[in-house]
Coordinates of N, CA and C in Angstrom, one line a residue:
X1 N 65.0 40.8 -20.0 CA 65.2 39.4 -19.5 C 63.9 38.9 -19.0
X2 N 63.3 37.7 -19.2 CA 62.3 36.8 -18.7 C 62.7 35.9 -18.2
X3 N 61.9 36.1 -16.9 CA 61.6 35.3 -15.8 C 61.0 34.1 -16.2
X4 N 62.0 32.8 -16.1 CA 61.1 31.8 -16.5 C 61.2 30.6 -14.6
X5 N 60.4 30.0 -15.0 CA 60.6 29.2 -14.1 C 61.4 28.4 -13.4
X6 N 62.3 27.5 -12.9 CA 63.2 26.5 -13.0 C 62.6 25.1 -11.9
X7 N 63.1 24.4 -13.4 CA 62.6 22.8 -12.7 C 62.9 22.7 -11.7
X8 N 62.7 22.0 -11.1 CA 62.8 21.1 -9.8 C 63.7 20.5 -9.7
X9 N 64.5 20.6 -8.8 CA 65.8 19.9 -8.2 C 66.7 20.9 -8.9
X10 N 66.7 22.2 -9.5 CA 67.8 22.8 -10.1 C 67.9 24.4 -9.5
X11 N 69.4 24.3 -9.3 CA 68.8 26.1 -8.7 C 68.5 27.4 -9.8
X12 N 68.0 28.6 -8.9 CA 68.1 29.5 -9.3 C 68.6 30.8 -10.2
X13 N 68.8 31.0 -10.9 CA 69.8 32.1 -11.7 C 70.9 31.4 -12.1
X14 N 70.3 30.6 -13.0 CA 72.0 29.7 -14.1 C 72.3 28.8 -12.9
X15 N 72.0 28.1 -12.3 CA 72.5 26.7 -11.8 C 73.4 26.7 -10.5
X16 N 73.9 27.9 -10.2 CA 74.9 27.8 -8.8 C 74.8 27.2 -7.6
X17 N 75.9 26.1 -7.7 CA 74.9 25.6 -6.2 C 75.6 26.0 -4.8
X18 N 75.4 26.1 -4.0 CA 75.6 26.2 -2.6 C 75.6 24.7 -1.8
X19 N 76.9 24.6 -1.2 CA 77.0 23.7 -0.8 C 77.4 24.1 1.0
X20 N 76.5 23.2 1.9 CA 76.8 23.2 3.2 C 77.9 23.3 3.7
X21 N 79.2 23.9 4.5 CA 80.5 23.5 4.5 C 81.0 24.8 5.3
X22 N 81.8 24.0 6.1 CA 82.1 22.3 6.4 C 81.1 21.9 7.4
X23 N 80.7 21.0 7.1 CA 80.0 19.5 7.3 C 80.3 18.4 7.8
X24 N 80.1 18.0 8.7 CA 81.4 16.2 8.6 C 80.1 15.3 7.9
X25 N 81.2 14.4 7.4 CA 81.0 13.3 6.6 C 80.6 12.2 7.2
X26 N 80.1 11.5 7.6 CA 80.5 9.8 8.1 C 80.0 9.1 7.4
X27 N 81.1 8.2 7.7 CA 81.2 6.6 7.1 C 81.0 5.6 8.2
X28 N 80.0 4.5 7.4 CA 80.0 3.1 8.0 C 80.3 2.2 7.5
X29 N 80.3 1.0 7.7 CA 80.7 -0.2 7.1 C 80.8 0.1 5.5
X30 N 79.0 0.2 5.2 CA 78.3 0.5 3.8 C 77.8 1.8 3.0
X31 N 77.8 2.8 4.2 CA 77.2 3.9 4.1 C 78.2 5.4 3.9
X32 N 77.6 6.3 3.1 CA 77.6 7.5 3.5 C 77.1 8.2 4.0
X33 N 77.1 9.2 5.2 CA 76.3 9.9 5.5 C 76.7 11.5 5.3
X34 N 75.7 12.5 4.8 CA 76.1 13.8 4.8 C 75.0 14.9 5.1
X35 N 75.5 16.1 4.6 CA 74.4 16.7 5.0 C 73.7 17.0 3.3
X36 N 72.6 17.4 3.5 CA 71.6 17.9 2.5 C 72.5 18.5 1.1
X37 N 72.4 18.4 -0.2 CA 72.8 18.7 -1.0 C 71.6 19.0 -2.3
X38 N 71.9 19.6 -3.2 CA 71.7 20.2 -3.8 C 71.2 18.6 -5.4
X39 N 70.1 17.8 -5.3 CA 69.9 17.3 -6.2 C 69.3 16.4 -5.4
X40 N 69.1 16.0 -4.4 CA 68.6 15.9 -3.3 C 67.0 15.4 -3.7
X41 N 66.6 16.7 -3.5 CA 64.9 16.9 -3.7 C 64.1 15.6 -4.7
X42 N 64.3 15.4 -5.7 CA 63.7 14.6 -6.4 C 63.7 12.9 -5.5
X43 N 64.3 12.6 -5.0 CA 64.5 11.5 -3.8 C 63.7 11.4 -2.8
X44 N 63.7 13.2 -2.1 CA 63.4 13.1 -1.1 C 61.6 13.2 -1.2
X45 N 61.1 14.4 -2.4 CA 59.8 14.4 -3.1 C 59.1 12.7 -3.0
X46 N 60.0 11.8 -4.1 CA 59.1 10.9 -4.2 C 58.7 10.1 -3.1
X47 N 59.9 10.1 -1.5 CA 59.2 9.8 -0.4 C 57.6 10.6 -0.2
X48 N 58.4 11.7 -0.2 CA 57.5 12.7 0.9 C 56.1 12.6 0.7
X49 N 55.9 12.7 -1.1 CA 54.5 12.9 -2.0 C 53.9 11.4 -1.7
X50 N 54.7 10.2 -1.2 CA 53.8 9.1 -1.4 C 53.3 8.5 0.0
X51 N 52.9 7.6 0.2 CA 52.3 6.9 1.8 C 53.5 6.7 2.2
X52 N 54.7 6.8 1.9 CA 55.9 6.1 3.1 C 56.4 7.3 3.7
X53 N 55.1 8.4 3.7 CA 55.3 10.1 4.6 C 54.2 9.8 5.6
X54 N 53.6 8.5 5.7 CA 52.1 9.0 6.4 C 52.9 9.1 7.9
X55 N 53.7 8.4 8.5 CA 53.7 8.9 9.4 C 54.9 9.8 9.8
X56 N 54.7 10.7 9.0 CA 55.5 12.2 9.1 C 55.0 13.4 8.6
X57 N 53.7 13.1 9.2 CA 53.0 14.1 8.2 C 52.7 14.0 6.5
X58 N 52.9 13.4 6.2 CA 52.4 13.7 4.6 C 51.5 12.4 4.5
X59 N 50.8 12.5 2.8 CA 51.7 12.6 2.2 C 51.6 14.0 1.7
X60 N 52.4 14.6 1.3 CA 52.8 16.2 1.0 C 52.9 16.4 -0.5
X61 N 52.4 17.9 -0.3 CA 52.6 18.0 -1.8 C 53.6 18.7 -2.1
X62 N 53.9 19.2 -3.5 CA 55.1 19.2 -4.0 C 56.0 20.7 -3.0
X63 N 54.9 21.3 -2.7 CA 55.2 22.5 -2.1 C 55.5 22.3 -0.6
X64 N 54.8 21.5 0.3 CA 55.5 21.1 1.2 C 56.6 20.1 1.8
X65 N 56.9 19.1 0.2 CA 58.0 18.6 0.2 C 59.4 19.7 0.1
X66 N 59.0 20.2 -0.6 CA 60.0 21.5 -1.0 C 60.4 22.0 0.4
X67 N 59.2 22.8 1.5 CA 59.9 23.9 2.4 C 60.3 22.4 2.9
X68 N 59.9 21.4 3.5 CA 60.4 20.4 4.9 C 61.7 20.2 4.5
X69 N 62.1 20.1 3.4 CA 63.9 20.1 2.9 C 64.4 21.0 3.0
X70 N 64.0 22.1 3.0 CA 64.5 23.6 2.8 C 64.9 23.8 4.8
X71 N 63.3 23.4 5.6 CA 63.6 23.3 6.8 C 65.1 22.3 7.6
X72 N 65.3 21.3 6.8 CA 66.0 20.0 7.0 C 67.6 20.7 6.7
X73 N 67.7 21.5 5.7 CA 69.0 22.4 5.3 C 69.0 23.2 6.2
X74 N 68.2 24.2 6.8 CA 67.9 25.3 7.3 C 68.7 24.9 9.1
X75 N 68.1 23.8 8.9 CA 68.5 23.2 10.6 C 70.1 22.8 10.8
X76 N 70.9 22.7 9.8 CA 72.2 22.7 9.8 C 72.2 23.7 10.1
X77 N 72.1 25.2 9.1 CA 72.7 26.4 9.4 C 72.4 27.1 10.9
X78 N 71.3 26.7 11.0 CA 71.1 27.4 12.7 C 71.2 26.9 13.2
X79 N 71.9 25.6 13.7 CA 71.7 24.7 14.5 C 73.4 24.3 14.5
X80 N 73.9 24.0 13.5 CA 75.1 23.5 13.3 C 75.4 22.0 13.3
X81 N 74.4 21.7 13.0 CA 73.9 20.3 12.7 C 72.6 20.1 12.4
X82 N 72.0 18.3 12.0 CA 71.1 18.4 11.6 C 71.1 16.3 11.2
X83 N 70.3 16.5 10.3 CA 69.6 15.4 9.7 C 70.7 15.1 8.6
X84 N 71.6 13.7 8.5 CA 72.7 13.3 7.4 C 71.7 12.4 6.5
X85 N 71.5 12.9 5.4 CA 71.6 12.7 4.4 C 72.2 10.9 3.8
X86 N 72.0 10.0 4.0 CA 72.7 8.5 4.1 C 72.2 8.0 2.6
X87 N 73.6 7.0 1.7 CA 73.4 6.8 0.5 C 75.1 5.2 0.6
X88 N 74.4 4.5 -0.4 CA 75.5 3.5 -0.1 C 76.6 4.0 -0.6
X89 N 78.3 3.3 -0.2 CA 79.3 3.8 -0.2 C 79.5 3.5 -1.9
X90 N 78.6 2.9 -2.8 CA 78.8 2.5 -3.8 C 78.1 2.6 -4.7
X91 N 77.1 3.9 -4.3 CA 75.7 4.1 -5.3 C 75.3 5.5 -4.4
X92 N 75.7 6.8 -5.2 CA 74.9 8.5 -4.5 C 73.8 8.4 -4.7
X93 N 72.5 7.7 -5.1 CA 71.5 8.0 -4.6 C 71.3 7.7 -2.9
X94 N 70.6 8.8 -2.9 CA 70.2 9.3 -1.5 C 68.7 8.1 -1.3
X95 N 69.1 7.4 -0.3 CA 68.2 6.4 0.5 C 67.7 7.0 1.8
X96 N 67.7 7.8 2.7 CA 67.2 8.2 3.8 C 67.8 9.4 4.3
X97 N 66.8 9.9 5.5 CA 68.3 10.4 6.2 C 67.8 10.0 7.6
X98 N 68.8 9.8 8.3 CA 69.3 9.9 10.1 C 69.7 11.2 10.8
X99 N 69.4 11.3 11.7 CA 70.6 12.0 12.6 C 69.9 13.0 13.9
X100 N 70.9 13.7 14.2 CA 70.0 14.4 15.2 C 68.9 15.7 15.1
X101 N 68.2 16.3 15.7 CA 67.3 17.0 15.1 C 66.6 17.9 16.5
X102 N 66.8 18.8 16.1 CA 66.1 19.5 17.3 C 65.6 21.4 16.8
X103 N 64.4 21.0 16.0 CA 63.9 22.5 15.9 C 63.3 23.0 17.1
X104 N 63.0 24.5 17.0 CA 62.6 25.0 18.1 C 61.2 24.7 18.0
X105 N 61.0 24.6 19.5 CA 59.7 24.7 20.4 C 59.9 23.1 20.8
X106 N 60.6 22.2 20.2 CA 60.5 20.8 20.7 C 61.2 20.8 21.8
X107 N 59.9 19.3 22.7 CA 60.7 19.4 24.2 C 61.9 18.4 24.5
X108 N 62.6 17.9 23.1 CA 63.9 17.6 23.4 C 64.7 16.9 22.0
X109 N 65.6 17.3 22.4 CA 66.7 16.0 21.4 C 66.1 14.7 20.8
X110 N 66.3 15.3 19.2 CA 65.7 13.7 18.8 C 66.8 13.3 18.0
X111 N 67.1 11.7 17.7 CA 67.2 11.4 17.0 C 66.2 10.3 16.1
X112 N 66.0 11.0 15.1 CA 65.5 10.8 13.7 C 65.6 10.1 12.8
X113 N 64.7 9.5 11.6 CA 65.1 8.7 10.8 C 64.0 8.6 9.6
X114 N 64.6 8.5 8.5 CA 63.4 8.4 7.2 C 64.0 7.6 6.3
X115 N 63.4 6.2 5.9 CA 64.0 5.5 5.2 C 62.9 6.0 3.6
X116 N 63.9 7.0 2.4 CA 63.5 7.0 1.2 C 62.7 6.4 0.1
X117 N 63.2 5.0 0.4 CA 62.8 3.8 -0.5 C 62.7 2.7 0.1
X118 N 61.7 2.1 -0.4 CA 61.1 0.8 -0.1 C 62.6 -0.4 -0.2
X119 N 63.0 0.0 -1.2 CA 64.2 -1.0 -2.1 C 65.7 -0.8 -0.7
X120 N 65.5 0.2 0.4 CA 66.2 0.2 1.3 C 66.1 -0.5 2.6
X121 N 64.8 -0.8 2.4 CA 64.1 -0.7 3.8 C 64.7 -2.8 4.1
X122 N 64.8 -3.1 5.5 CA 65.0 -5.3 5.8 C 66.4 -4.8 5.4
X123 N 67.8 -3.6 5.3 CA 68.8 -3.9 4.8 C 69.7 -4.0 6.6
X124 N 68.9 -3.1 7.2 CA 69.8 -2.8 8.2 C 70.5 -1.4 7.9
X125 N 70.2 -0.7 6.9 CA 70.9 0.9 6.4 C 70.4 1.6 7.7
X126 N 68.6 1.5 7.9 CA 68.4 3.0 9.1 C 69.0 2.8 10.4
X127 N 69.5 1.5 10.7 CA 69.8 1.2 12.2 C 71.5 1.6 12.1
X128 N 72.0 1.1 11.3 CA 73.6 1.4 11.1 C 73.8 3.1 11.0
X129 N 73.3 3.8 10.0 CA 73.1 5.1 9.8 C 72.4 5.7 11.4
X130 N 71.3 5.3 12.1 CA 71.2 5.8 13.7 C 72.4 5.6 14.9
X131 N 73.0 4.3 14.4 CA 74.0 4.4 15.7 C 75.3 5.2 15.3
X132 N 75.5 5.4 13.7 CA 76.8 6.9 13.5 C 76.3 7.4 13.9
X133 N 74.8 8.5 13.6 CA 74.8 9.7 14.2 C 74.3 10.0 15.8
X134 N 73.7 8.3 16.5 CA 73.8 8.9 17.5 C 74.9 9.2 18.3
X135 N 76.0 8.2 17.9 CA 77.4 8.5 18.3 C 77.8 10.0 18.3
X136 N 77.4 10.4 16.9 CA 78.3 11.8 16.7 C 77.6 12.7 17.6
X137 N 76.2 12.6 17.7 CA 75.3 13.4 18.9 C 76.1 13.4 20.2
X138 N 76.4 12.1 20.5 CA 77.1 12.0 22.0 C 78.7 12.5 22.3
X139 N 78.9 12.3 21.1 CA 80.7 12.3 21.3 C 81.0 13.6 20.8
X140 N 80.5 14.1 19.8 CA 80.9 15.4 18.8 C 80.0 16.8 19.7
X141 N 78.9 16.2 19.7 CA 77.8 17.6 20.2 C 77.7 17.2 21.3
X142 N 78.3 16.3 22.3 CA 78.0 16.3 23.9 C 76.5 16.1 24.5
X143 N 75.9 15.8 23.8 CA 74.5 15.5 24.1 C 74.3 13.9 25.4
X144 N 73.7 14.5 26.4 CA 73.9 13.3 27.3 C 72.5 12.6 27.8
X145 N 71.5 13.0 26.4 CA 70.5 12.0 26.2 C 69.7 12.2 24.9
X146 N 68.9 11.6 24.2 CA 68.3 11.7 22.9 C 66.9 10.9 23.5
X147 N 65.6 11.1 22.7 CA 64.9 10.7 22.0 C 64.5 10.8 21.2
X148 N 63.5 9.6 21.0 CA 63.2 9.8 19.1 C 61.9 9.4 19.2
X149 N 60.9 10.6 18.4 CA 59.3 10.3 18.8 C 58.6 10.2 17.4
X150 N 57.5 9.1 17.8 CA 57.4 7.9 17.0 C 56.1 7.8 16.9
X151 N 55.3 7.6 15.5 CA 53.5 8.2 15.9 C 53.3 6.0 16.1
X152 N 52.5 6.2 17.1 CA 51.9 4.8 17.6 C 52.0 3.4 16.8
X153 N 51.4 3.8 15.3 CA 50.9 2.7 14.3 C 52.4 2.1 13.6
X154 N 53.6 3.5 13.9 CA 54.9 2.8 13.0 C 55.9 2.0 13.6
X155 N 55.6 0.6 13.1 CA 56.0 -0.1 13.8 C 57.2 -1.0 13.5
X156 N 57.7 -0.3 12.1 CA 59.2 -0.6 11.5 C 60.3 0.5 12.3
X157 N 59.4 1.9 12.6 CA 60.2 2.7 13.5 C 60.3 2.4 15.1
X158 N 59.2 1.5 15.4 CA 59.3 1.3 17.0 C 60.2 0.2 17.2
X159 N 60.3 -1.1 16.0 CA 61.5 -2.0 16.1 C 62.9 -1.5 16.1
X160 N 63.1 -0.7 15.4 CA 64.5 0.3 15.0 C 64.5 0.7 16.0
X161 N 63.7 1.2 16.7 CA 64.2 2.4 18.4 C 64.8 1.0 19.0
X162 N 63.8 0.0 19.4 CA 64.1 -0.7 20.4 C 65.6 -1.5 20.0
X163 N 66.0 -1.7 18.7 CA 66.9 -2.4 18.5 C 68.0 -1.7 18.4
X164 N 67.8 -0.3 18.9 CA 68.9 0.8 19.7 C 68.9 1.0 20.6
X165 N 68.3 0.0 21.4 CA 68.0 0.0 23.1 C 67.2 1.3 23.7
X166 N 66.9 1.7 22.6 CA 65.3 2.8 23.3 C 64.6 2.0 23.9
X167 N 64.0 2.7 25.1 CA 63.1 2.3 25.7 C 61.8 3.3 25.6
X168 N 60.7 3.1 25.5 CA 59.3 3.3 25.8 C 59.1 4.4 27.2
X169 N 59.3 5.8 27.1 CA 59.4 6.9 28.3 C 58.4 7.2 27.9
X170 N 57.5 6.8 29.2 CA 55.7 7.2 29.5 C 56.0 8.8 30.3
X171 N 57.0 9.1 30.9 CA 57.3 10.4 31.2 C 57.8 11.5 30.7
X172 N 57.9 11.4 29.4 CA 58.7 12.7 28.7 C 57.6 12.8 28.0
X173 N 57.8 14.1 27.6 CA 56.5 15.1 26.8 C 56.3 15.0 25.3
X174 N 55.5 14.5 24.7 CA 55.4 14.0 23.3 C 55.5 14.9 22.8
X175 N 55.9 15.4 21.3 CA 56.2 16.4 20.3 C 54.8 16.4 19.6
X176 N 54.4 17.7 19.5 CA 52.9 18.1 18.6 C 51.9 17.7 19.2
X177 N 51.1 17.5 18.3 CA 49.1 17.4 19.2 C 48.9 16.2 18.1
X178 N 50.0 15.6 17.3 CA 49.7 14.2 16.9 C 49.7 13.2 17.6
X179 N 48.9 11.8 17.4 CA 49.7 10.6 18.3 C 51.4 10.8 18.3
X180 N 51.8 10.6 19.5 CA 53.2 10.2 19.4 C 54.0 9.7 20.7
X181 N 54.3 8.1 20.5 CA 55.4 7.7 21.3 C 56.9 8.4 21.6
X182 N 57.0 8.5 22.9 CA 58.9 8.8 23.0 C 59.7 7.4 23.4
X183 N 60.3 6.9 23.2 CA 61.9 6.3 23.1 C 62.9 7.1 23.3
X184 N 63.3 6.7 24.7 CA 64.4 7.3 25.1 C 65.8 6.5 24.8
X185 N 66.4 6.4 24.2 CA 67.9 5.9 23.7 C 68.8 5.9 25.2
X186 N 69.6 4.8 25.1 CA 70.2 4.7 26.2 C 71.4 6.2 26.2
X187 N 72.4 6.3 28.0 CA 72.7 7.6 27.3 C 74.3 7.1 27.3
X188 N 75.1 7.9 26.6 CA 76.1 7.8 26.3 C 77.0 6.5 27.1
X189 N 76.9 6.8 28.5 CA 77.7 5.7 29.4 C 76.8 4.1 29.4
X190 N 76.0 4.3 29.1 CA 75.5 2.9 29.3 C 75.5 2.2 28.0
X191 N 76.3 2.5 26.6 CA 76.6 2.2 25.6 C 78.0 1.6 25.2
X192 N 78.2 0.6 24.9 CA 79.3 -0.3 25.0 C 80.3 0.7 23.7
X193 N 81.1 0.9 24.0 CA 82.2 1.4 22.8 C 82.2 0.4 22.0

């Protein structure tokens, strides 16, 4: 037998996929949200490899697009949650993802957000997709505060925080040794049902 290589976005040893599960689902008005799947990558690559990664670290190449998904999957299984995966209720390509996010060594609860495509972005998708999952952070995982850290210059992500009633916390401890803003999200009780 010879070892050949396999394309991209396809698995391993004849095609088997592995799927996260169980997972919850959410639904919004427009949206699906899920966890990471398996076809995934080519969506998430052509973010990651281009400038609409600069401020998340990239732009990345094909190899660090690869592990930060692999990490983004990884953070469900150890974590038991993670980053949803968000696509309209009427089209499976994958447009972003949202959700909550907390690997180790960080000094707190974030919620998160990466809008995929240009062709997504003025829709109102990342703001709808942040208030499901911060919901599900609050009500599902009991979380009785979040922030979400933000490098200085992104200023489509500083309007999104504030238009979730994040505020600007000059006191909480910034994530990495990059520039980075915190927004602290209001907490559970001070959010209107």
């Amino acid at each position: 037998m010879v070892d050949r290589p396999v394309p991209r976005g396809q698995a391993a040893g004849g095609g088997m996929a592995i799927a996260l599960t169980p997972t919850p689902v959410l639904e919004t008005e427009r949206l699906i949200l899920r966890a990471p799947q398996r076809g995934d990558m080519p969506y998430w690559e052509a973010c990651a490899m281009s400038d609409r990664a600069r401020y998340i670290g990239g732009p990345l190449d094909a190899q660090q697009a690869w592990r930060s998904l692999c990490h983004l999957t990884g953070h469900w299984v150890h974590r038991g949650y993670g980053m949803f995966i968000w696509h309209l209720k009427t089209d499976p390509t994958p447009l972003g993802m949202t959700g909550p996010w907390f690997p180790e060594t960080w000094p707190e609860q974030e919620i998160g957000w990466t809008v995929w495509s240009a062709a997504a972005e003025g829709k109102g998708y990342a703001h709808e997709a942040a208030i499901a999952t911060r919901r599900f952070a609050y009500d599902t995982l009991g979380w009785q505060t979040a922030v979400s850290y933000i490098h200085p210059d992104n200023a489509r992500s500083i309007a999104l925080a504030t238009r979730l009633g994040a505020r600007l916390d000059t006191d909480a401890t910034p994530m990495g040794t990059e520039p980075c803003l915190v927004y602290r999200h209001p907490a559970p009780s001070e959010i209107a049902a």
